[in-house]
Each structure stands twice: as structure tokens, then as C-alpha cells.
Coordinates of C-alpha atoms in Angstrom, one line a residue:
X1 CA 125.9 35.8 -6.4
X2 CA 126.3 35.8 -10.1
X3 CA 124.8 32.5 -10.3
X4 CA 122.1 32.9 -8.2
X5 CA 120.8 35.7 -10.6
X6 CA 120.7 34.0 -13.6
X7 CA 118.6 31.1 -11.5
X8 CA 116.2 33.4 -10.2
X9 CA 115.9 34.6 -14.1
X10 CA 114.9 31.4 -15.3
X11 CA 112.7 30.3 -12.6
X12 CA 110.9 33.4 -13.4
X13 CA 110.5 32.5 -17.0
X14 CA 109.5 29.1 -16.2
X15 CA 106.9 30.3 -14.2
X16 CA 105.2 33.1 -16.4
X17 CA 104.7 30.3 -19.1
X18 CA 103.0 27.7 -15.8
X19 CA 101.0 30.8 -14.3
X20 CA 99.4 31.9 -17.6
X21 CA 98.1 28.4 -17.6
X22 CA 96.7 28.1 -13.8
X23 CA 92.9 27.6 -13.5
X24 CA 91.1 29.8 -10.9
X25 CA 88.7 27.5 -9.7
X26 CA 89.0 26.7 -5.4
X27 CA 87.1 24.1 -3.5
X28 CA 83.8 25.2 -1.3
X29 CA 84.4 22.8 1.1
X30 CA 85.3 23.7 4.9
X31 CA 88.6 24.4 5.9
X32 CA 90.4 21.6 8.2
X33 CA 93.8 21.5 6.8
X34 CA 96.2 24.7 6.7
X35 CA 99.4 25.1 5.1
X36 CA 101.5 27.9 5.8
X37 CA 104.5 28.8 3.5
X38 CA 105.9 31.9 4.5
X39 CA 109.0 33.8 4.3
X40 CA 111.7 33.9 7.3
X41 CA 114.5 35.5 5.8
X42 CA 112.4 38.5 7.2
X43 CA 109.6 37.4 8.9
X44 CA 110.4 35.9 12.4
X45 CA 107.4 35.6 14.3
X46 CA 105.7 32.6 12.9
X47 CA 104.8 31.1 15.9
X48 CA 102.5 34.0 16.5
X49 CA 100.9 33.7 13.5
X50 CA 100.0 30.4 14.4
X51 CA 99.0 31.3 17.8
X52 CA 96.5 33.3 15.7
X53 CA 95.2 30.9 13.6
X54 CA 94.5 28.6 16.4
X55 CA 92.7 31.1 18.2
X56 CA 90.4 31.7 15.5
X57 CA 89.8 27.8 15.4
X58 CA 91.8 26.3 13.3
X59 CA 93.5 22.8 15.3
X60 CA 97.4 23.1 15.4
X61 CA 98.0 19.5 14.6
X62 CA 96.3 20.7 11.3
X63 CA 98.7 22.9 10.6
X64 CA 101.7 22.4 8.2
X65 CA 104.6 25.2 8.0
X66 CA 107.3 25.6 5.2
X67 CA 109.7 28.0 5.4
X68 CA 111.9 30.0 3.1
X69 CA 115.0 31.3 3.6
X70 CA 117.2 33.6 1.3
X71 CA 120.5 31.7 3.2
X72 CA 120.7 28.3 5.1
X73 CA 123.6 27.3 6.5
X74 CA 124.6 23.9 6.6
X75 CA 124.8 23.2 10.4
X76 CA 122.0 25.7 11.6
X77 CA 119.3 23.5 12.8
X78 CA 115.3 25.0 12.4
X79 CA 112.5 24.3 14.2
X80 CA 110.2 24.3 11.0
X81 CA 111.0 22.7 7.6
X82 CA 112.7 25.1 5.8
X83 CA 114.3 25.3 2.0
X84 CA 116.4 27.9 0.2
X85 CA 117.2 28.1 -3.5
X86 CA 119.5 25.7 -3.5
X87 CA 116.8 22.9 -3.2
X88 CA 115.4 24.1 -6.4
X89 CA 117.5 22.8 -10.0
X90 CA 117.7 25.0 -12.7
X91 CA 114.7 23.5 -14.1
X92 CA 112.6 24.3 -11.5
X93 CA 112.7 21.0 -10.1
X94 CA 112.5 20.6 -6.5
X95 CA 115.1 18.8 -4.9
X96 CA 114.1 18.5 -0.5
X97 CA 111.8 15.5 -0.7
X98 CA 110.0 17.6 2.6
X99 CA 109.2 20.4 -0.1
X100 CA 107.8 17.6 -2.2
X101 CA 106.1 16.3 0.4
X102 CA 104.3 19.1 1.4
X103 CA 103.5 20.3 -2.2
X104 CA 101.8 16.9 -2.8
X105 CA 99.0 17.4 0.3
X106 CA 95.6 18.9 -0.6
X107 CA 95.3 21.7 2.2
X108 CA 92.1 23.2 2.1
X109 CA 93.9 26.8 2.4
X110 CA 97.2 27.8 1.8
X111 CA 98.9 30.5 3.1
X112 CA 101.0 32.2 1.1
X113 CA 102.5 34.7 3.7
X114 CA 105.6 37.0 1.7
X115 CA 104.7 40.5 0.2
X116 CA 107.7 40.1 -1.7
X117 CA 108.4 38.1 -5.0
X118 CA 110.5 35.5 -4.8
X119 CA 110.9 33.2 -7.4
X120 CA 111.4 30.0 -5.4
X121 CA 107.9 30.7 -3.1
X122 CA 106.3 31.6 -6.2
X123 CA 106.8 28.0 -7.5
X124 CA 106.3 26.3 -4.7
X125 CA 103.3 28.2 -4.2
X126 CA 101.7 27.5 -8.2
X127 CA 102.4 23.8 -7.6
X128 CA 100.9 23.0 -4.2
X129 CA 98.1 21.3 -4.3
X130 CA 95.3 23.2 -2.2
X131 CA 91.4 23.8 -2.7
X132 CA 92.2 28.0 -1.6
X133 CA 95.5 29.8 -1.5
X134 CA 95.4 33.5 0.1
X135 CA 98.5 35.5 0.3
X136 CA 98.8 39.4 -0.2
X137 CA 97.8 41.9 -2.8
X138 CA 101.4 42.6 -3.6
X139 CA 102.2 39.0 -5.5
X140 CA 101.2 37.9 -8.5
X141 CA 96.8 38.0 -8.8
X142 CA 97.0 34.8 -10.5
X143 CA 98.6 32.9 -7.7
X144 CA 95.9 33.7 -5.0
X145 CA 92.0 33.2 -5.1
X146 CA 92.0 35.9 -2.4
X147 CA 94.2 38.5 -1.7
X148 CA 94.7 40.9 1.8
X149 CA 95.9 44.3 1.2
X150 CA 98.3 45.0 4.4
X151 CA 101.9 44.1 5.0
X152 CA 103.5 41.0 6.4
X153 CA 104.7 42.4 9.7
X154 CA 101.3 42.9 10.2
X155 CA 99.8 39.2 11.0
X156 CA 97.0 40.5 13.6
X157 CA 95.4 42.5 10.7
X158 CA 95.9 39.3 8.4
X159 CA 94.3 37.2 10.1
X160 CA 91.5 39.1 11.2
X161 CA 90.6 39.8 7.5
X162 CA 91.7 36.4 7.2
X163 CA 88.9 34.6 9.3
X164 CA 86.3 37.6 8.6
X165 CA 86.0 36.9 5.2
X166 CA 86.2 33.0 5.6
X167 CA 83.0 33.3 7.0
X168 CA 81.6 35.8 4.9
X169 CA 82.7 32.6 2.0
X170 CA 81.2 30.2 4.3
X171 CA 84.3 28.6 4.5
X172 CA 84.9 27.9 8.5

């Protein structure tokens, strides 16, 4: 417990020094590609979020999930790719090649669904690679090129403001 504090510290400090330097410039290109990095440690009902997202048009083969989760045990088996602190070195490295992997594709929007800070979604989210990253109001405004104002229990809302103002952007 002890040691995860003093991790979480200096992943914080590492990133105020990478966010000062982010550029705020997104793509205007149409959105095919969605990734989706959200929080599960208290937000369970993923699978209806994507249910929303593929109502509103977006293909589900198109769509790429990472979870987070505050504790993983090491036999409990997930249905989505999921990572926890502990794939993160004290030098903010990332350590789960499928975090890597999914850092390195160029979404056309990202996702960042948590309303709470947490310093290993905040890094993952500042160094994936994606044309337009939306999350909520609550995080960080320099992480986000468009923010909701609502909470995460509420994905119906989300999405709705979501997909209204894609097309307001011209973006779907």
C-alpha cells in the first residue's frame, strides 16, 4: 500500500512535465476506429456502452477496449484486455505488450471513460496515439480535445452528447 503511493506520486510528476508539453491539435477526418479505455474497478457495464456506440453507428469489429483495474488478481480471467499498476515501472514505462499495443494504433477517437484521476489511465491516455480523445470534464483539460460534463454511471447521456456533437464537428 505504502509502495503503491509513492508510485502513483511519481507517475504524477512524470506526467505534469509530458502534459505541459502535449499539442492540442486533433485530426478532421471521419471517425472509423474507436478505442475505449475505461475504468472497471467501478464501472461494470461496458458492454452497454458499446451496445451504445454501435447503435449510433460505429462497427463493433472497430472497436478496441482497455481496461483498468485498481486490483487484478493473478488467476482471474477477463473478457477484455485489462492492466493494473503493476504493468506500469516506476518510470512510467509500460510493461503489458497489449497496453503497448494498443497505445501504438491511431484511433480516430478515443475514449477516455473515468471521472476519476488515476495516474496510470492518465498515462496511458497522454501516450495513445489517436486523431480525438474525449473523456469527461472532471480530468485533466489538457488530456481531452472535448470534454462531457456528466458522470460515468451515466453512459446513455455520454453518448448522446457523444454522437450529437460528432456531428455538429462533422466528424461521423
Amino acid at each position: 500500500m505504502f509502495l503503491k503511493f509513492f508510485k502513483d506520486f511519481f507517475l504524477k510528476r512524470k506526467l505534469k512535465k509530458s502534459l505541459s508539453n502535449v499539442k492540442n491539435e486533433f485530426s478532421n477526418e471521419s471517425i472509423r476506429t474507436v478505442g475505449i479505455l475505461i475504468d472497471e474497478s467501478y464501472f461494470t457495464e461496458t458492454e452497454n456502452l458499446i451496445n451504445e456506440l454501435v447503435t449510433n453507428g460505429i462497427h463493433e469489429a472497430d472497436i478496441t477496449l482497455l481496461a483498468y483495474r485498481d486490483t487484478v488478481k493473478k488467476n482471474e480471467i477477463f473478457v477484455n484486455t485489462t492492466f493494473s499498476i503493476k504493468d506500469i515501472s516506476w518510470d512510467a514505462e509500460i510493461i503489458n505488450a497489449d497496453v503497448k499495443a494498443f497505445m501504438n494504433v491511431n484511433f480516430d477517437l478515443l475514449i477516455n471513460y473515468y471521472d476519476v484521476e488515476k495516474a496510470a489511465l492518465l498515462l496511458v491516455s497522454c501516450t495513445t496515439k489517436a486523431g480525438f480523445k474525449v473523456g469527461f470534464s472532471t480530468i485533466d483539460k489538457r488530456l481531452n480535445h472535448f470534454m462531457i460534463s456528466t458522470i460515468a454511471e451515466n453512459y446513455k447521456i455520454f453518448t448522446d452528447e457523444l454522437f450529437r456533437y460528432l456531428k455538429i464537428l462533422n466528424k461521423i
